Tab-separated table of C-alpha atoms in Angstrom:
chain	number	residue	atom	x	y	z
A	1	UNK	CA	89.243	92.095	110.977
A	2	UNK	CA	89.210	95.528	112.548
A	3	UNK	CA	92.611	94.980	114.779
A	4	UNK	CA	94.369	93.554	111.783
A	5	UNK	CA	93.414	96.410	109.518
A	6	UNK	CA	94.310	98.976	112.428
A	7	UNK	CA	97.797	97.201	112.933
A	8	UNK	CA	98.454	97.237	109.465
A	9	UNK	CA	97.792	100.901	109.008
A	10	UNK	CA	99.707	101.511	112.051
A	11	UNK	CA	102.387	100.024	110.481
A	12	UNK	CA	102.258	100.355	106.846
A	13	UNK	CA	100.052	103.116	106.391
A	14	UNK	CA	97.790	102.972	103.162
A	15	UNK	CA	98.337	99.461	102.669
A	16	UNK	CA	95.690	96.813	101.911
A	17	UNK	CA	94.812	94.477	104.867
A	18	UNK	CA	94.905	90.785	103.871
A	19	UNK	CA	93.950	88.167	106.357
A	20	UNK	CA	93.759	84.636	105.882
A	21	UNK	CA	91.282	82.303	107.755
A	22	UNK	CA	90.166	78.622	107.143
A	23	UNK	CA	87.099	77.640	105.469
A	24	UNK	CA	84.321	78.087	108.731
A	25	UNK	CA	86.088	81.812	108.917
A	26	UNK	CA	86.420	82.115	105.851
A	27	UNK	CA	82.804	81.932	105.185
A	28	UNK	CA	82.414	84.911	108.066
A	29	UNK	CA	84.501	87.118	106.367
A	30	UNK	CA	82.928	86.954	103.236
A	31	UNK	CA	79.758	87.907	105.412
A	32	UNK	CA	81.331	90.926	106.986
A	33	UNK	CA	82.491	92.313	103.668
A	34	UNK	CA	79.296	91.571	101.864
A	35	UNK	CA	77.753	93.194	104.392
A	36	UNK	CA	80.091	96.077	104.794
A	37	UNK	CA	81.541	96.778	101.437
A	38	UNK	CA	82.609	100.503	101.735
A	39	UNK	CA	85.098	99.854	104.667
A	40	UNK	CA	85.823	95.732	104.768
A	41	UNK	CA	84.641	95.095	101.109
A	42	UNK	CA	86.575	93.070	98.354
A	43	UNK	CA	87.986	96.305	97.626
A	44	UNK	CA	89.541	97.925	100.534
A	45	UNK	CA	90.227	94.184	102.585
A	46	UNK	CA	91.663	91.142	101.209
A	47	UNK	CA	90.142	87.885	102.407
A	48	UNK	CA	92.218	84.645	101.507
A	49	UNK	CA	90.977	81.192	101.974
A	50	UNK	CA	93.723	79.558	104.147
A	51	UNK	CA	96.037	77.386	101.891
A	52	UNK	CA	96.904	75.003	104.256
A	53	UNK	CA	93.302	73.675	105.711
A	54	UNK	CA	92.265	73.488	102.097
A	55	UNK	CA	95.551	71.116	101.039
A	56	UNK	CA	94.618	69.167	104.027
A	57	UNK	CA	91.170	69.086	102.981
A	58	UNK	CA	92.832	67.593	98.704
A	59	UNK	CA	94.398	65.157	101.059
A	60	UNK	CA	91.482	63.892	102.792
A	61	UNK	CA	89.470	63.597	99.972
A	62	UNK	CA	90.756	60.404	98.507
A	63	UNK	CA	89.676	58.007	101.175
A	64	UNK	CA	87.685	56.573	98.224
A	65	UNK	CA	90.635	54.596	98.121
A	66	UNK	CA	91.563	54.310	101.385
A	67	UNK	CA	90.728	50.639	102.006
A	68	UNK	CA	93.103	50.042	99.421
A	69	UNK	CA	96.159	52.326	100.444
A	70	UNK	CA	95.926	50.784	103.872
A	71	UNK	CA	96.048	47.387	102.701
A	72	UNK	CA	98.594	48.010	99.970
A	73	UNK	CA	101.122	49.302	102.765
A	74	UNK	CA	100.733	46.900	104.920
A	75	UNK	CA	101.113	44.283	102.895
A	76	UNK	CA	104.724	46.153	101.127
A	77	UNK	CA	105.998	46.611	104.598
A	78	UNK	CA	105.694	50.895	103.667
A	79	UNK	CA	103.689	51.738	107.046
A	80	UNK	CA	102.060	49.713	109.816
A	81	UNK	CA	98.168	49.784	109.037
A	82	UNK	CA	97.283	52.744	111.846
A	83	UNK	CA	99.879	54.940	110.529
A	84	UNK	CA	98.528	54.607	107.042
A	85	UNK	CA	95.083	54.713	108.224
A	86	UNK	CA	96.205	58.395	109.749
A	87	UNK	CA	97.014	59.203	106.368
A	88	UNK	CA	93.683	59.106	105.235
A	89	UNK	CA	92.886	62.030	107.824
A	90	UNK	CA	95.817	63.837	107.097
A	91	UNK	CA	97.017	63.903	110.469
A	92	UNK	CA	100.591	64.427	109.506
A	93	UNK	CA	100.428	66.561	106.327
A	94	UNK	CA	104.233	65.605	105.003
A	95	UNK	CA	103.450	61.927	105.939
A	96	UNK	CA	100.558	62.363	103.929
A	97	UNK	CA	101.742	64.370	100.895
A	98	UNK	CA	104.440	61.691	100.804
A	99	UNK	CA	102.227	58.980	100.624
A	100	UNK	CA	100.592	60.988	97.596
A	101	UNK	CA	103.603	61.156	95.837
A	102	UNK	CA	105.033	57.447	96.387
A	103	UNK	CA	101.247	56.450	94.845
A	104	UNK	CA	101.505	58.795	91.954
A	105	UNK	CA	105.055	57.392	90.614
A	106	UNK	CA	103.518	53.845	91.183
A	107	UNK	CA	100.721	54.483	89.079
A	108	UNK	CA	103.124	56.319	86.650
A	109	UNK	CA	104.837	53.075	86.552
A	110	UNK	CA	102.636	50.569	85.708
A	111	UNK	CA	100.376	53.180	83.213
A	112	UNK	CA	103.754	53.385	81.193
A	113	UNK	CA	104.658	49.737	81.798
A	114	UNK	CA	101.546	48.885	80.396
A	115	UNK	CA	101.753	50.827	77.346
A	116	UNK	CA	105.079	49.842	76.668
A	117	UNK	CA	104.214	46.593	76.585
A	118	UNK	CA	101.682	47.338	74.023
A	119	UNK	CA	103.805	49.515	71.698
A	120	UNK	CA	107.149	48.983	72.709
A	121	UNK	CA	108.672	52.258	72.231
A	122	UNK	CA	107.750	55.213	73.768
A	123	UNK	CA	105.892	58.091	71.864
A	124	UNK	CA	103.776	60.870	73.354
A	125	UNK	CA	101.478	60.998	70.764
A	126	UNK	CA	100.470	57.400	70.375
A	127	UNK	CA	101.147	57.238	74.534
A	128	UNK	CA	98.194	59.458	74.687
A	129	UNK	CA	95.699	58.028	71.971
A	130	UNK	CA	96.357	54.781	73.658
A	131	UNK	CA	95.091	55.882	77.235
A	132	UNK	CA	91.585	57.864	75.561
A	133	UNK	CA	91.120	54.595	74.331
A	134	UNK	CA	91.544	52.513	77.412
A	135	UNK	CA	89.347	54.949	78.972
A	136	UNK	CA	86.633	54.523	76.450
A	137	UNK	CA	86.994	51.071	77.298
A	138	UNK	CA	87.882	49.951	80.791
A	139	UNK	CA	86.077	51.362	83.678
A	140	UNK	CA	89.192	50.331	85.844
A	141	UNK	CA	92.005	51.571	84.165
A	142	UNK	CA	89.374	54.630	83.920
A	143	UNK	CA	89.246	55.006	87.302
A	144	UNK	CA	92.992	54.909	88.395
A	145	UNK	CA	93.807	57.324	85.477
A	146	UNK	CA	91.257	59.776	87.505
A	147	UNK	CA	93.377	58.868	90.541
A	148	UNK	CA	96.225	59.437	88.839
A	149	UNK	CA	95.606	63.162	87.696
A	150	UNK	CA	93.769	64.150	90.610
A	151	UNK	CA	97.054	63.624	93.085
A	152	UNK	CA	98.850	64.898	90.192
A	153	UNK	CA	97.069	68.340	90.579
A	154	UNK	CA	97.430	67.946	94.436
A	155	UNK	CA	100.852	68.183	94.172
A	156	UNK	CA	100.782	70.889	91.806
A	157	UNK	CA	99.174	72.649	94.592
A	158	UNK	CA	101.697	72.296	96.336
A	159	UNK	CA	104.506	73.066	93.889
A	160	UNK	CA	102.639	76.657	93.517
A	161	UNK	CA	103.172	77.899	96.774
A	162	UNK	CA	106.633	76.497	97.163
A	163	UNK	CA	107.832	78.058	94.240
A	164	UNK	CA	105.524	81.084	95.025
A	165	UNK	CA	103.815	80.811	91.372
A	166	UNK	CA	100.535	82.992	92.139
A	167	UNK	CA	99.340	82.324	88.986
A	168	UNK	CA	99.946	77.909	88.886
A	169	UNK	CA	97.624	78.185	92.161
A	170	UNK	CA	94.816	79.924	91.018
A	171	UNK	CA	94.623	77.721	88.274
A	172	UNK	CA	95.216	74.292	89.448
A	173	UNK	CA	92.705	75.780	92.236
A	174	UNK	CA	89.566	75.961	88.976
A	175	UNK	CA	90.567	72.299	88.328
A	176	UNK	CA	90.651	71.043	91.755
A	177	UNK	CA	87.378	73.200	92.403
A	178	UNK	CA	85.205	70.398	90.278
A	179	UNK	CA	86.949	67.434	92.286
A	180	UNK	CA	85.369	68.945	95.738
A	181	UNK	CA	81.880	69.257	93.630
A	182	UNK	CA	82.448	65.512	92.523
A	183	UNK	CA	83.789	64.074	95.886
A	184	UNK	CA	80.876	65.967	97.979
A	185	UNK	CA	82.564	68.705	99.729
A	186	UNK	CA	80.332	70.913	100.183
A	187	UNK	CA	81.843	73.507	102.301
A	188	UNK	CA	84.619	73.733	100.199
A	189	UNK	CA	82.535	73.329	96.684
A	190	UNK	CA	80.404	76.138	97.572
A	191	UNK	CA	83.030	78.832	99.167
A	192	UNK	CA	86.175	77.647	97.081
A	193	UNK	CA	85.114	79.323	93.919
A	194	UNK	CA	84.475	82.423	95.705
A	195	UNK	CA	87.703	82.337	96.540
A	196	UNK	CA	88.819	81.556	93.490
A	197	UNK	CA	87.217	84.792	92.107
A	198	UNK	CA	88.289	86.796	95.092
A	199	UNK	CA	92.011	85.974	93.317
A	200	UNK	CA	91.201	86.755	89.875
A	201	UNK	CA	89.562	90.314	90.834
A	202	UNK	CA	92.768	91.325	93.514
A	203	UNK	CA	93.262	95.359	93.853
A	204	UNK	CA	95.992	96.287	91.733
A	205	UNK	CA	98.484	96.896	94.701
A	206	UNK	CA	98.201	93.398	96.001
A	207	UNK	CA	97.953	91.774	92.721
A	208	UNK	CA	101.727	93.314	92.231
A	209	UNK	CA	102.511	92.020	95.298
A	210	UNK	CA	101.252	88.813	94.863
A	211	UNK	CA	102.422	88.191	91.330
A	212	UNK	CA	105.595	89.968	90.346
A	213	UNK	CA	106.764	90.363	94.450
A	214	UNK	CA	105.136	86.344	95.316
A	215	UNK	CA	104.192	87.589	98.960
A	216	UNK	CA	101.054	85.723	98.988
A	217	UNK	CA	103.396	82.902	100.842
A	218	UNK	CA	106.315	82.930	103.331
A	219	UNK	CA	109.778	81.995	103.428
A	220	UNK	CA	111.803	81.901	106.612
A	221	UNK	CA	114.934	80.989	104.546
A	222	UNK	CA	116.714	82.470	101.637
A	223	UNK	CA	116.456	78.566	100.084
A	224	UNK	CA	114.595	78.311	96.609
A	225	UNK	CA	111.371	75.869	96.760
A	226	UNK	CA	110.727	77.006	100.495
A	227	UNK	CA	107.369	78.977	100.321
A	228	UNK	CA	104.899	78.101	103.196
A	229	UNK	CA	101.551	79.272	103.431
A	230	UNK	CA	100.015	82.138	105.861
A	231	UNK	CA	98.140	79.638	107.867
A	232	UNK	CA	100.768	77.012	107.878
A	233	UNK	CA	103.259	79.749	109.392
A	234	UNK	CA	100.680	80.975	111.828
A	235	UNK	CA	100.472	77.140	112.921
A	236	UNK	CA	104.439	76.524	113.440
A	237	UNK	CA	104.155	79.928	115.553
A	238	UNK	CA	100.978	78.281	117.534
A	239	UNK	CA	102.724	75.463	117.817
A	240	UNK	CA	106.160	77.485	119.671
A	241	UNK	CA	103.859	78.917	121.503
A	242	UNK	CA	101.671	76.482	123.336
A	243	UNK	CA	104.553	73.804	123.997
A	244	UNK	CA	104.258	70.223	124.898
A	245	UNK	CA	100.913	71.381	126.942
A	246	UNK	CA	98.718	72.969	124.671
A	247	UNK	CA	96.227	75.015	125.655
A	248	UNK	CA	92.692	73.898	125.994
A	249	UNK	CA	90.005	76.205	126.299
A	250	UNK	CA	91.454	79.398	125.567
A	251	UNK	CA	89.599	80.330	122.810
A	252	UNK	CA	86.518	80.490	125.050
A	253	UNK	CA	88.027	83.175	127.570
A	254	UNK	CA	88.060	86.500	125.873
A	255	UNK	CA	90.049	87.994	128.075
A	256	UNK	CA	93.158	85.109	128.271
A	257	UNK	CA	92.507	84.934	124.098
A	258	UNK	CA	93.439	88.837	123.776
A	259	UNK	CA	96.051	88.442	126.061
A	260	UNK	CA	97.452	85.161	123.618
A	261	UNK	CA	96.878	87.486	120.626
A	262	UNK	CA	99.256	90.427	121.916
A	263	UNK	CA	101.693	88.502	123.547
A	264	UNK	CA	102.351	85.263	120.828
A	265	UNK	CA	104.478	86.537	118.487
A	266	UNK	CA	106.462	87.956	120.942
A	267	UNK	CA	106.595	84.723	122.598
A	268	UNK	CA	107.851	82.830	119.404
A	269	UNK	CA	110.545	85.179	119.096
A	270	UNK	CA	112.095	85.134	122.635
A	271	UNK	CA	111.793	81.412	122.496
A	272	UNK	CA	113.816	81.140	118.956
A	273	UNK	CA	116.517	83.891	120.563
A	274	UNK	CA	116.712	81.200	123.614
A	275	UNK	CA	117.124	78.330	121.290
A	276	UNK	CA	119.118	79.567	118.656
């Protein structure tokens, strides 16, 4: 925290440090600037809860009906049973979020299929009286209306930081807060709302920025509905970085992790130059 606050001085003097770390770091932070409020407090540091660990955390948490998904796929010919099953973890985020969506229109579907079948004509209105009281009534159709508006609000998540809309994430954040309290997340149930709080209470400088300016994402193109998250950009850079190799232990060497620090982004670029 003290080396990005000194390299953002250096370069933008007066300007309000915000890093963002996933949820084990994330925890730290808040540590530090509990601990150390006049100099790395709420105030003068800005701690974000990384965006992309905690969509891959919304997309692991319906494995409640993973026996299902995997079956269901299989079965349509969508995905060979392993690569569904991978869903479940999230190992491939856009496989996953794609899965999410393909689920969400087919429960769309057959919830209006069934209603129209009911009424036969289609009126908001009566659409919505009708599902309260097939709520009130079948534990089933209960339950996949849940499932329904909880991938709904996933991909609202989403839609917020493509679109850069500060204010859609903060609050489809409150409403996906209670699913990690349901679902028994605890890491994220208990440090999540701090979080959320941490974005309601912004200094007035970043709050500008954030709101009016949207640079609480990236974009590496001029293209509208291209917003990526800190951590997700930090990740592609990682990613340019290490190669087809990796690199396995380096966080425990000090001295090769400083050197991986300083050198990285310089790395990336002279990699894209060589490419592109």
């Amino acid at each position: 925290m003290d080396v990005v606050k000194q390299a953002t001085n250096l370069l933008n003097p007066g300007q309000i440090p915000v890093i963002t770390l996933d949820q084990p770091l994330f925890v730290l932070a808040k540590l530090v600037q509990w601990q150390f409020p006049a100099t790395h407090g709420e105030g003068p540091y800005v701690a974000m809860l990384g965006g992309l660990h905690t969509d891959g955390s919304l997309e692991r948490t319906w494995r409640f009906t993973g026996r299902l998904w995997v079956d269901f796929s299989s079965i349509r010919s969508l995905s060979s049973a392993g690569t569904a099953q991978s869903m479940l973890k999230a190992a491939h985020l856009a496989r996953t979020r794609d899965a999410h969506q393909v689920t969400l229109l087919t429960l769309h579907i057959l919830q209006r299929e069934a209603f129209l079948s009911c009424y036969g004509s289609e009126q908001e209105e009566t659409a919505e009286a009708w599902r309260f009281q097939l709520i009130a009534k079948s534990p089933t159709f209960m339950f996949w209306d849940l499932i329904l508006r909880y991938k709904t609000f996933i991909l609202i998540f989403v839609e917020a930081h493509k679109e850069k809309n500060f204010l859609l994430y903060v609050n489809v954040l409150e409403e996906l807060a209670l699913r990690f309290f349901a679902l028994h997340h605890v890491n994220y149930a208990r440090w999540l709302p701090v979080h959320i709080r941490d974005m309601k209470f912004l200094p007035r400088p970043i709050t500008e920025e954030f709101e009016i300016q949207g640079n609480w994402v990236i974009s590496k193109t001029a293209n509208t509905f291209s917003g990526i998250l800190f951590d997700q950009a930090h990740e592609q850079e990682n990613r340019n970085v290490k190669g087809s190799g990796g690199c396995i232990g380096l966080t425990e060497n000090p001295v090769a992790l400083g050197r991986w620090m300083l050198s990285g982004p310089e790395l990336s670029r002279v990699r894209e130059r060589i490419l592109f």
